[in-house]
Amino acid sequence: MGAEPAAAHGISDTADVEFAQSFEGNELTFVVRRAPEVPGPLRVDVIAHQPVRAVALRIGARPLDGNTSAAPARDEATARLEQGRSGTYSTVLRVDRTGRWELTVQAGEERAVLPFRVMTPRAAAWELTLYPALAVAGVLIVGTLLAAVRRRRVLSAVLSAATAVSLVVAATAASLSPFVPAALPRGAAPTVAADPAQGFSANGRPFADAVITTEPAAPVTGRVFVVRTRLLDGSTGRPVDDLTVHHGALAHTVVTSADLRFFRHVHPVLTGPGTLEIRLVVDRPGRYLVQTELERADSGGQQVSGAFRVGGSALRAPRDTSGDTSKNTSRDMASGTAGPGAGPDGERARVTVNPSRPVAGEPAAFDLRVDTDAGPVRDLQPWLGMAGHMFVRDPRSDFFAHIHELDSMARSSVPGAPARDETVGRFGPVLRFTYSFPAPGRYVVWLQYCRNFTVRTTRVTIDVAAEGN
């Protein structure tokens, strides 16, 4: 009876908003800090992960009116990323109203649009009752004491009764506060009612359909090309322009080659309504799979997928990049243990699977332990809100899954838990995952973690037994 209401993927007026972006050859996280007042400053931090490529980012903010921008960027600032220097780059913009805004990021020919809301707190109904009632009770207590000192019994009795009433009102408001809905902050998104004309019902918006293309249409190895995903409303066919931030990004994309020797976990930039883009360079020809996770406002999460082909010839010595998003390769072993792959200061990642040969339909535990020559590592940083990420794919390309690390996922759901600050290393040395494979067969598993602003990937191949074997 005393449980507090739970909320999922909500953005409050006191929360920062994070956008992971694979932009201009860098893996970046844009953090839009809470605006303390309006009009007032808006701090935008850019967290750069290794390897860092030198680039000047022009960052601007502009308010939105309906579905279009009301004006050009009100204010602009420049964040200059230095070659090889990871960490935080801070800029300050100004906002003059609550509501819908758009962060624009420009560097060279690449441009990203990041929608967010400026919100300020609004007192809840119980606060508007509780605090005035306490203030009135305080004044009445003073009046009661003065009346008693002057021996005005009738007045003292009346004031005492009024004090009691005020305290009862305050106590009632305080006791009912957990059950009174919180007031929407100023600038928050209004509650959306069902609107068949807009293509969604009381159960939420429909899923999006995806069309995946490349530019050029026939990419070749060794050259930069664009993978473009167009998202269309499943009911109306119109571009999807209501993506919401989930797990620190507007969308999460994993690109793998059919032979499982190429792996990239990236975060596409939103270039226009319903259009997501990533830039890639690959070292081998063949078929590539694209899996993108996204979430629409007033709807659930979904995954869209597609494929493209790359022509040309394999580079002279094609490198296994399936476990090497950050220049730190771990060996691929059969079921059981993967590693060690030596990194800076002798960093080693080792994966233990229990049971060593999982059974289809039954949970399997994955423990990723990180050590250095100096001992166990305890400074792993959260990335995308979690201490670790695990991806699963089968060689036939029939199956794909994304799993989060257990401890950090549990902490993120606890009210009052520490902020998921990517600059603070507080996890390790063991990251824990659990997963139930859907069917017997061979699977490839990639596990990712972040340390010293560098995202590292370890790969292990798992043979899953049939139930009863």
CSV table of C-alpha atoms in Angstrom, one decimal:
chain,number,residue,atom,x,y,z
A,1,MET,CA,0.0,0.0,0.0
A,2,GLY,CA,2.9,2.3,0.7
A,3,ALA,CA,4.7,1.7,-2.7
A,4,GLU,CA,5.4,4.8,-4.8
A,5,PRO,CA,4.3,5.0,-8.4
A,6,ALA,CA,6.9,3.7,-10.9
A,7,ALA,CA,7.9,5.4,-14.2
A,8,ALA,CA,9.9,4.1,-17.1
A,9,HIS,CA,12.0,6.2,-19.6
A,10,GLY,CA,10.6,9.4,-18.1
A,11,ILE,CA,12.5,12.7,-18.2
A,12,SER,CA,12.0,15.0,-15.2
A,13,ASP,CA,12.6,18.7,-14.8
A,14,THR,CA,15.6,17.8,-12.6
A,15,ALA,CA,17.3,15.3,-15.0
A,16,ASP,CA,20.0,15.8,-17.6
A,17,VAL,CA,19.4,14.5,-21.1
A,18,GLU,CA,22.1,12.4,-22.8
A,19,PHE,CA,22.5,11.7,-26.5
A,20,ALA,CA,25.1,9.3,-27.7
A,21,GLN,CA,26.2,10.1,-31.3
A,22,SER,CA,28.7,8.6,-33.7
A,23,PHE,CA,29.7,11.9,-35.3
A,24,GLU,CA,32.5,13.0,-37.5
A,25,GLY,CA,34.5,9.9,-36.8
A,26,ASN,CA,34.1,10.2,-33.0
A,27,GLU,CA,32.0,8.4,-30.4
A,28,LEU,CA,30.4,11.3,-28.5
A,29,THR,CA,27.9,11.8,-25.7
A,30,PHE,CA,26.1,15.2,-25.7
A,31,VAL,CA,24.7,15.9,-22.2
A,32,VAL,CA,22.1,18.7,-22.0
A,33,ARG,CA,22.2,19.8,-18.4
A,34,ARG,CA,19.0,20.9,-16.6
A,35,ALA,CA,18.3,24.6,-17.1
A,36,PRO,CA,18.2,26.2,-13.6
A,37,GLU,CA,16.0,29.0,-14.7
A,38,VAL,CA,14.3,30.5,-17.8
A,39,PRO,CA,15.5,32.7,-19.3
A,40,GLY,CA,19.0,31.6,-18.3
A,41,PRO,CA,22.0,29.5,-19.3
A,42,LEU,CA,21.9,26.0,-20.8
A,43,ARG,CA,25.1,24.0,-20.3
A,44,VAL,CA,25.9,21.4,-22.9
A,45,ASP,CA,28.8,19.0,-22.2
A,46,VAL,CA,30.4,16.9,-25.0
A,47,ILE,CA,32.0,13.7,-23.7
A,48,ALA,CA,34.5,12.3,-26.2
A,49,HIS,CA,35.6,8.6,-26.1
A,50,GLN,CA,38.8,7.3,-27.5
A,51,PRO,CA,40.0,7.4,-30.2
A,52,VAL,CA,39.4,11.2,-30.5
A,53,ARG,CA,39.7,12.9,-33.8
A,54,ALA,CA,40.3,16.7,-33.8
A,55,VAL,CA,37.2,18.5,-35.0
A,56,ALA,CA,35.4,21.8,-34.2
A,57,LEU,CA,31.7,21.2,-33.3
A,58,ARG,CA,29.3,24.1,-33.8
A,59,ILE,CA,26.5,23.7,-31.3
A,60,GLY,CA,23.3,25.7,-31.4
A,61,ALA,CA,19.9,25.7,-29.7
A,62,ARG,CA,16.6,26.9,-31.2
A,63,PRO,CA,13.0,26.7,-29.9
A,64,LEU,CA,10.4,24.7,-31.8
A,65,ASP,CA,6.9,25.8,-32.7
A,66,GLY,CA,4.7,22.8,-33.7
A,67,ASN,CA,6.8,20.5,-35.9
A,68,THR,CA,9.1,23.2,-37.4
A,69,SER,CA,11.7,25.5,-35.9
A,70,ALA,CA,10.4,28.9,-34.9
A,71,ALA,CA,13.6,30.6,-35.6
A,72,PRO,CA,17.3,30.1,-36.5
A,73,ALA,CA,19.6,29.0,-33.6
A,74,ARG,CA,19.2,31.6,-30.8
A,75,ASP,CA,22.7,31.0,-29.6
A,76,GLU,CA,25.8,29.1,-30.8
A,77,ALA,CA,29.0,27.9,-29.2
A,78,THR,CA,32.0,25.9,-30.5
A,79,ALA,CA,33.5,22.8,-28.8
A,80,ARG,CA,36.9,22.1,-30.2
A,81,LEU,CA,37.9,18.5,-29.8
A,82,GLU,CA,41.6,17.9,-29.5
A,83,GLN,CA,43.4,14.9,-31.2
A,84,GLY,CA,43.6,12.1,-28.7
A,85,ARG,CA,42.2,14.0,-25.7
A,86,SER,CA,39.2,12.2,-24.3
A,87,GLY,CA,36.9,13.6,-21.6
A,88,THR,CA,34.5,16.5,-21.3
A,89,TYR,CA,34.3,19.6,-23.4
A,90,SER,CA,31.8,22.2,-22.1
A,91,THR,CA,29.8,24.9,-23.8
A,92,VAL,CA,27.1,27.3,-22.6
A,93,LEU,CA,24.1,28.4,-24.5
A,94,ARG,CA,21.0,30.4,-23.5
A,95,VAL,CA,17.3,29.6,-23.5
A,96,ASP,CA,14.5,32.0,-23.0
A,97,ARG,CA,11.4,29.7,-22.8
A,98,THR,CA,10.2,26.3,-21.6
A,99,GLY,CA,9.0,23.7,-24.0
A,100,ARG,CA,10.4,22.0,-27.1
A,101,TRP,CA,13.9,22.9,-28.3
A,102,GLU,CA,16.4,21.5,-30.8
A,103,LEU,CA,20.1,21.1,-30.4
A,104,THR,CA,21.9,21.4,-33.7
A,105,VAL,CA,25.5,20.1,-34.2
A,106,GLN,CA,27.5,20.9,-37.3
A,107,ALA,CA,31.0,19.9,-38.4
A,108,GLY,CA,32.0,20.0,-42.0
A,109,GLU,CA,29.3,18.4,-44.1
A,110,GLU,CA,27.8,16.4,-41.2
A,111,ARG,CA,24.9,17.7,-39.2
A,112,ALA,CA,22.8,16.3,-36.4
A,113,VAL,CA,19.6,17.4,-34.8
A,114,LEU,CA,18.9,16.5,-31.2
A,115,PRO,CA,15.4,17.2,-29.8
A,116,PHE,CA,15.0,18.0,-26.1
A,117,ARG,CA,12.7,19.9,-23.7
A,118,VAL,CA,13.5,22.8,-21.4
A,119,MET,CA,11.5,22.2,-18.2
A,120,THR,CA,11.1,24.0,-14.9
A,121,PRO,CA,9.4,22.5,-11.8
A,122,ARG,CA,5.8,23.1,-10.9
A,123,ALA,CA,4.5,22.6,-7.4
A,124,ALA,CA,2.2,19.6,-6.9
A,125,ALA,CA,-1.3,19.9,-5.4
A,126,TRP,CA,-0.3,18.5,-2.1
A,127,GLU,CA,2.6,21.0,-1.8
A,128,LEU,CA,0.2,23.9,-2.4
A,129,THR,CA,-1.9,22.6,0.5
A,130,LEU,CA,0.8,21.4,2.9
A,131,TYR,CA,3.2,24.4,3.1
A,132,PRO,CA,0.5,27.1,3.3
A,133,ALA,CA,-1.2,25.1,6.1
A,134,LEU,CA,2.0,24.8,8.0
A,135,ALA,CA,2.7,28.6,7.6
A,136,VAL,CA,-0.8,29.4,8.9
A,137,ALA,CA,-0.4,27.0,11.8
A,138,GLY,CA,2.9,28.7,12.7
A,139,VAL,CA,1.2,32.2,12.7
A,140,LEU,CA,-1.7,30.9,14.8
A,141,ILE,CA,0.6,29.3,17.3
A,142,VAL,CA,2.3,32.6,17.9
A,143,GLY,CA,-1.2,34.3,18.2
A,144,THR,CA,-2.3,31.7,20.6
A,145,LEU,CA,0.7,32.2,22.9
A,146,LEU,CA,0.2,36.0,22.8
A,147,ALA,CA,-3.5,35.6,23.6
A,148,ALA,CA,-2.7,33.3,26.5
A,149,VAL,CA,-0.1,35.7,27.9
A,150,ARG,CA,-2.7,38.5,27.9
A,151,ARG,CA,-5.3,36.1,29.4
A,152,ARG,CA,-7.8,36.4,26.6
A,153,ARG,CA,-9.2,33.0,27.0
A,154,VAL,CA,-11.9,33.1,24.3
A,155,LEU,CA,-9.4,34.3,21.6
A,156,SER,CA,-6.8,31.8,22.8
A,157,ALA,CA,-9.4,29.0,22.5
A,158,VAL,CA,-10.4,30.1,19.0
A,159,LEU,CA,-6.8,30.4,17.8
A,160,SER,CA,-6.0,27.0,19.3
A,161,ALA,CA,-8.8,25.4,17.4
A,162,ALA,CA,-7.8,27.1,14.2
A,163,THR,CA,-4.2,25.8,14.8
A,164,ALA,CA,-5.4,22.3,15.2
A,165,VAL,CA,-7.4,22.5,12.0
A,166,SER,CA,-4.4,23.8,10.1
A,167,LEU,CA,-2.2,21.0,11.4
A,168,VAL,CA,-4.8,18.4,10.5
A,169,VAL,CA,-5.0,19.8,7.0
A,170,ALA,CA,-1.2,19.7,6.7
A,171,ALA,CA,-1.0,16.2,8.1
A,172,THR,CA,-3.6,15.0,5.7
A,173,ALA,CA,-1.8,16.6,2.7
A,174,ALA,CA,1.5,15.0,3.8
A,175,SER,CA,-0.1,11.5,4.3
A,176,LEU,CA,-1.8,11.6,0.9
A,177,SER,CA,1.2,13.0,-1.0
A,178,PRO,CA,2.4,9.6,-2.3
A,179,PHE,CA,-0.9,9.0,-3.9
A,180,VAL,CA,-1.3,12.4,-5.6
A,181,PRO,CA,0.0,12.5,-9.2
A,182,ALA,CA,3.0,14.7,-9.6
A,183,ALA,CA,2.4,18.0,-11.4
A,184,LEU,CA,3.8,18.2,-14.9
A,185,PRO,CA,6.8,20.5,-15.1
A,186,ARG,CA,6.4,23.7,-17.2
A,187,GLY,CA,7.5,22.8,-20.7
A,188,ALA,CA,6.8,19.0,-20.3
A,189,ALA,CA,5.1,17.1,-23.1
A,190,PRO,CA,1.3,17.0,-22.6
A,191,THR,CA,-0.5,13.8,-22.0
A,192,VAL,CA,-1.3,12.4,-25.4
A,193,ALA,CA,-4.9,11.2,-26.0
A,194,ALA,CA,-5.9,8.7,-28.7
A,195,ASP,CA,-6.1,10.3,-32.1
A,196,PRO,CA,-7.0,8.0,-35.0
A,197,ALA,CA,-6.3,10.8,-37.4
A,198,GLN,CA,-2.7,10.9,-36.3
A,199,GLY,CA,-2.4,7.1,-36.6
A,200,PHE,CA,-2.4,6.0,-33.0
A,201,SER,CA,-4.9,4.7,-30.4
A,202,ALA,CA,-5.1,4.7,-26.6
A,203,ASN,CA,-2.6,1.8,-26.7
A,204,GLY,CA,0.1,4.1,-28.1
A,205,ARG,CA,1.6,4.9,-31.4
A,206,PRO,CA,2.2,2.1,-34.0
A,207,PHE,CA,5.6,0.7,-34.7
A,208,ALA,CA,7.7,2.3,-37.4
A,209,ASP,CA,8.6,0.7,-40.7
A,210,ALA,CA,12.2,1.1,-41.9
A,211,VAL,CA,13.8,1.5,-45.3
A,212,ILE,CA,17.6,1.0,-45.2
A,213,THR,CA,19.7,2.3,-48.1
A,214,THR,CA,23.3,3.3,-48.7
A,215,GLU,CA,24.9,6.3,-50.4
A,216,PRO,CA,26.4,5.5,-52.8
A,217,ALA,CA,24.0,2.8,-53.7
A,218,ALA,CA,26.9,0.4,-54.4
A,219,PRO,CA,29.5,1.0,-51.6
A,220,VAL,CA,33.0,-0.5,-51.9
A,221,THR,CA,35.6,-1.5,-49.4
A,222,GLY,CA,38.0,1.1,-48.1
A,223,ARG,CA,35.8,4.1,-48.8
A,224,VAL,CA,33.4,6.0,-46.6
A,225,PHE,CA,29.8,5.5,-47.3
A,226,VAL,CA,26.5,6.4,-45.6
A,227,VAL,CA,24.0,4.0,-44.3
A,228,ARG,CA,20.6,5.7,-44.2
A,229,THR,CA,17.5,4.5,-42.3
A,230,ARG,CA,14.2,6.1,-43.2
A,231,LEU,CA,11.5,5.6,-40.5
A,232,LEU,CA,7.9,5.6,-41.6
A,233,ASP,CA,4.8,5.5,-39.4
A,234,GLY,CA,3.3,2.0,-39.6
A,235,SER,CA,-0.2,3.5,-39.9
A,236,THR,CA,0.1,6.6,-42.0
A,237,GLY,CA,3.3,6.2,-43.9
A,238,ARG,CA,4.5,9.6,-42.8
A,239,PRO,CA,8.1,10.2,-41.5
A,240,VAL,CA,8.5,9.4,-37.9
A,241,ASP,CA,9.4,12.6,-36.1
A,242,ASP,CA,8.8,11.6,-32.5
A,243,LEU,CA,11.8,9.5,-31.4
A,244,THR,CA,12.5,9.7,-27.7
A,245,VAL,CA,15.8,9.2,-25.9
A,246,HIS,CA,16.2,5.7,-24.4
A,247,HIS,CA,19.4,4.4,-22.8
A,248,GLY,CA,21.2,7.6,-23.6
A,249,ALA,CA,20.5,7.8,-27.4
A,250,LEU,CA,17.8,8.4,-29.9
A,251,ALA,CA,18.8,5.1,-31.6
A,252,HIS,CA,21.3,2.3,-31.2
A,253,THR,CA,22.6,0.6,-34.3
A,254,VAL,CA,24.7,-2.5,-34.6
A,255,VAL,CA,26.3,-3.4,-37.9
A,256,THR,CA,27.7,-6.9,-38.4
A,257,SER,CA,29.1,-8.7,-41.4
A,258,ALA,CA,27.5,-12.0,-42.5
A,259,ASP,CA,30.7,-13.8,-41.5
A,260,LEU,CA,30.6,-12.2,-38.0
A,261,ARG,CA,34.2,-10.8,-38.4
A,262,PHE,CA,33.0,-7.2,-38.5
A,263,PHE,CA,31.1,-5.6,-35.6
A,264,ARG,CA,30.2,-2.0,-34.9
A,265,HIS,CA,27.9,-0.6,-32.2
A,266,VAL,CA,27.2,3.0,-33.2
A,267,HIS,CA,24.6,5.8,-32.7
A,268,PRO,CA,23.2,7.3,-35.8
A,269,VAL,CA,22.6,11.0,-36.2
A,270,LEU,CA,19.1,12.4,-36.8
A,271,THR,CA,19.5,14.5,-39.9
A,272,GLY,CA,15.8,15.2,-40.5
A,273,PRO,CA,12.3,13.9,-39.7
A,274,GLY,CA,12.5,10.1,-39.6
A,275,THR,CA,16.0,10.0,-41.1
A,276,LEU,CA,19.0,8.4,-39.3
A,277,GLU,CA,22.5,8.2,-40.8
A,278,ILE,CA,25.8,6.6,-40.0
A,279,ARG,CA,29.1,6.7,-41.8
A,280,LEU,CA,31.1,3.5,-42.3
A,281,VAL,CA,34.3,2.2,-43.8
A,282,VAL,CA,34.6,-1.6,-44.1
A,283,ASP,CA,37.5,-3.8,-45.1
A,284,ARG,CA,35.8,-6.8,-46.7
A,285,PRO,CA,33.1,-7.2,-49.4
A,286,GLY,CA,29.9,-9.1,-48.8
A,287,ARG,CA,26.6,-8.8,-47.0
A,288,TYR,CA,26.1,-6.7,-43.9
A,289,LEU,CA,23.3,-6.7,-41.4
A,290,VAL,CA,21.9,-3.6,-39.7
A,291,GLN,CA,19.9,-3.8,-36.4
A,292,THR,CA,18.6,-0.5,-34.9
A,293,GLU,CA,16.8,-0.1,-31.6
A,294,LEU,CA,14.6,2.9,-31.1
A,295,GLU,CA,11.6,4.1,-29.2
A,296,ARG,CA,8.8,6.5,-30.1
A,297,ALA,CA,7.0,8.8,-27.7
A,298,ASP,CA,3.9,7.2,-26.2
A,299,SER,CA,5.0,3.8,-27.6
A,300,GLY,CA,7.3,1.0,-26.7
A,301,GLY,CA,10.7,0.1,-27.9
A,302,GLN,CA,11.2,-1.7,-31.1
A,303,GLN,CA,13.9,-3.1,-33.4
A,304,VAL,CA,14.1,-2.5,-37.1
A,305,SER,CA,16.5,-4.4,-39.3
A,306,GLY,CA,17.8,-4.5,-42.8
A,307,ALA,CA,20.9,-5.4,-44.9
A,308,PHE,CA,23.2,-4.0,-47.6
A,309,ARG,CA,26.0,-5.3,-49.7
A,310,VAL,CA,29.5,-4.0,-50.2
A,311,GLY,CA,31.5,-4.6,-53.3
A,312,GLY,CA,35.2,-4.3,-54.1
A,313,SER,CA,38.0,-6.6,-52.9
A,314,ALA,CA,39.2,-7.4,-49.4
A,315,LEU,CA,42.0,-5.1,-48.2
A,316,ARG,CA,45.4,-6.6,-48.2
A,317,ALA,CA,45.2,-7.8,-44.6
A,318,PRO,CA,41.6,-7.5,-43.5
A,319,ARG,CA,41.5,-7.2,-39.7
A,320,ASP,CA,39.1,-9.0,-37.4
A,321,THR,CA,37.1,-6.0,-36.1
A,322,SER,CA,34.3,-8.0,-34.6
A,323,GLY,CA,35.8,-7.5,-31.1
A,324,ASP,CA,37.8,-4.4,-31.7
A,325,THR,CA,35.9,-1.1,-31.7
A,326,SER,CA,38.6,0.5,-29.7
A,327,LYS,CA,41.9,-1.0,-30.8
A,328,ASN,CA,41.8,-3.6,-28.2
A,329,THR,CA,41.2,-7.1,-29.6
A,330,SER,CA,40.3,-10.1,-27.5
A,331,ARG,CA,40.7,-13.6,-28.9
A,332,ASP,CA,37.7,-15.6,-29.9
A,333,MET,CA,37.5,-18.8,-28.0
A,334,ALA,CA,35.0,-21.7,-28.0
A,335,SER,CA,32.3,-21.8,-25.3
A,336,GLY,CA,33.7,-21.1,-21.9
A,337,THR,CA,36.3,-18.3,-21.7
A,338,ALA,CA,37.4,-15.5,-24.0
A,339,GLY,CA,40.6,-13.5,-23.6
A,340,PRO,CA,43.0,-12.3,-22.5
A,341,GLY,CA,43.5,-9.3,-24.8
A,342,ALA,CA,46.2,-7.1,-23.4
A,343,GLY,CA,45.4,-3.4,-23.4
A,344,PRO,CA,47.0,-0.4,-21.7
A,345,ASP,CA,48.7,-1.1,-18.3
A,346,GLY,CA,48.3,-4.8,-19.0
A,347,GLU,CA,44.5,-4.6,-19.1
A,348,ARG,CA,42.9,-8.0,-19.6
A,349,ALA,CA,39.2,-8.9,-20.1
A,350,ARG,CA,38.1,-12.5,-19.3
A,351,VAL,CA,34.7,-13.9,-19.8
A,352,THR,CA,33.4,-16.9,-17.8
A,353,VAL,CA,30.1,-18.6,-18.8
A,354,ASN,CA,28.1,-20.7,-16.4
A,355,PRO,CA,27.2,-23.3,-17.4
A,356,SER,CA,30.1,-23.6,-19.9
A,357,ARG,CA,27.6,-25.1,-22.4
A,358,PRO,CA,24.3,-23.3,-21.9
A,359,VAL,CA,21.0,-25.1,-22.5
A,360,ALA,CA,18.4,-23.5,-24.8
A,361,GLY,CA,15.6,-21.9,-22.8
A,362,GLU,CA,17.5,-21.9,-19.5
A,363,PRO,CA,19.4,-18.9,-18.0
A,364,ALA,CA,23.2,-18.7,-18.6
A,365,ALA,CA,25.4,-16.4,-16.5
A,366,PHE,CA,28.2,-14.3,-18.2
A,367,ASP,CA,30.8,-12.8,-15.9
A,368,LEU,CA,33.2,-10.3,-17.5
A,369,ARG,CA,36.2,-9.7,-15.3
A,370,VAL,CA,38.7,-6.9,-16.0
A,371,ASP,CA,42.2,-6.9,-14.5
A,372,THR,CA,45.5,-5.0,-15.0
A,373,ASP,CA,49.0,-5.8,-14.0
A,374,ALA,CA,48.3,-3.7,-10.8
A,375,GLY,CA,45.2,-5.8,-9.8
A,376,PRO,CA,41.5,-5.8,-10.3
A,377,VAL,CA,39.9,-2.9,-12.1
A,378,ARG,CA,37.3,-0.9,-10.2
A,379,ASP,CA,37.1,2.3,-12.4
A,380,LEU,CA,34.9,1.1,-15.2
A,381,GLN,CA,32.7,3.9,-16.4
A,382,PRO,CA,29.0,3.8,-17.3
A,383,TRP,CA,28.3,4.1,-21.0
A,384,LEU,CA,24.7,4.6,-22.3
A,385,GLY,CA,23.5,4.5,-18.8
A,386,MET,CA,24.9,1.0,-18.0
A,387,ALA,CA,28.2,-0.5,-16.9
A,388,GLY,CA,28.2,-3.0,-19.8
A,389,HIS,CA,26.4,-4.2,-22.9
A,390,MET,CA,26.1,-7.6,-24.4
A,391,PHE,CA,25.0,-8.5,-28.0
A,392,VAL,CA,24.1,-11.9,-29.4
A,393,ARG,CA,23.8,-13.0,-33.0
A,394,ASP,CA,23.7,-16.4,-34.7
A,395,PRO,CA,25.8,-17.2,-37.8
A,396,ARG,CA,22.6,-17.7,-40.0
A,397,SER,CA,21.5,-14.1,-39.2
A,398,ASP,CA,18.2,-15.3,-37.8
A,399,PHE,CA,18.6,-13.8,-34.4
A,400,PHE,CA,19.8,-10.7,-32.6
A,401,ALA,CA,19.6,-9.5,-29.0
A,402,HIS,CA,20.9,-6.7,-26.8
A,403,ILE,CA,21.3,-7.3,-23.0
A,404,HIS,CA,22.4,-4.9,-20.2
A,405,GLU,CA,24.7,-5.5,-17.2
A,406,LEU,CA,22.7,-6.7,-14.2
A,407,ASP,CA,24.0,-4.5,-11.3
A,408,SER,CA,24.0,-1.2,-13.1
A,409,MET,CA,20.6,-1.9,-14.6
A,410,ALA,CA,19.3,-2.6,-11.1
A,411,ARG,CA,20.9,0.6,-9.7
A,412,SER,CA,19.4,2.8,-12.5
A,413,SER,CA,15.9,1.8,-11.4
A,414,VAL,CA,16.3,2.8,-7.7
A,415,PRO,CA,15.0,6.2,-6.8
A,416,GLY,CA,17.8,8.5,-5.6
A,417,ALA,CA,20.5,6.4,-7.2
A,418,PRO,CA,23.7,8.3,-8.3
A,419,ALA,CA,23.6,10.0,-11.6
A,420,ARG,CA,24.8,7.9,-14.6
A,421,ASP,CA,27.8,10.2,-15.1
A,422,GLU,CA,30.0,8.8,-17.8
A,423,THR,CA,33.0,10.7,-16.4
A,424,VAL,CA,33.0,8.7,-13.1
A,425,GLY,CA,34.5,5.2,-13.0
A,426,ARG,CA,32.8,3.2,-10.2
A,427,PHE,CA,32.1,-0.3,-11.6
A,428,GLY,CA,34.2,-3.5,-11.7
A,429,PRO,CA,36.1,-5.6,-11.6
A,430,VAL,CA,33.3,-8.0,-12.6
A,431,LEU,CA,30.3,-7.2,-14.8
A,432,ARG,CA,27.4,-9.7,-14.8
A,433,PHE,CA,25.0,-10.6,-17.5
A,434,THR,CA,22.3,-13.3,-17.8
A,435,TYR,CA,20.6,-14.5,-20.9
A,436,SER,CA,18.4,-17.5,-22.0
A,437,PHE,CA,19.3,-18.6,-25.6
A,438,PRO,CA,16.1,-19.3,-27.6
A,439,ALA,CA,17.3,-22.4,-29.5
A,440,PRO,CA,20.2,-24.7,-29.7
A,441,GLY,CA,23.1,-23.9,-32.0
A,442,ARG,CA,26.1,-21.7,-32.2
A,443,TYR,CA,26.0,-18.0,-31.2
A,444,VAL,CA,28.5,-15.2,-31.2
A,445,VAL,CA,28.4,-12.9,-28.1
A,446,TRP,CA,30.0,-9.4,-27.9
A,447,LEU,CA,30.5,-7.8,-24.5
A,448,GLN,CA,31.3,-4.1,-24.2
A,449,TYR,CA,32.5,-1.9,-21.3
A,450,CYS,CA,34.2,1.5,-21.0
A,451,ARG,CA,37.3,2.5,-19.2
A,452,ASN,CA,39.4,5.7,-19.4
A,453,PHE,CA,36.8,7.0,-22.0
A,454,THR,CA,37.6,4.0,-24.2
A,455,VAL,CA,34.9,1.5,-25.2
A,456,ARG,CA,36.3,-2.0,-25.4
A,457,THR,CA,34.8,-5.1,-26.9
A,458,THR,CA,35.3,-8.8,-26.1
A,459,ARG,CA,33.9,-11.6,-28.2
A,460,VAL,CA,33.1,-15.2,-27.3
A,461,THR,CA,31.5,-18.0,-29.4
A,462,ILE,CA,28.9,-20.1,-27.5
A,463,ASP,CA,27.6,-23.5,-28.4
A,464,VAL,CA,24.1,-23.9,-26.9
A,465,ALA,CA,22.8,-27.4,-26.3
A,466,ALA,CA,19.2,-28.6,-26.8
A,467,GLU,CA,17.0,-29.0,-23.8
A,468,GLY,CA,17.5,-32.3,-22.1
A,469,ASN,CA,21.0,-32.8,-23.4
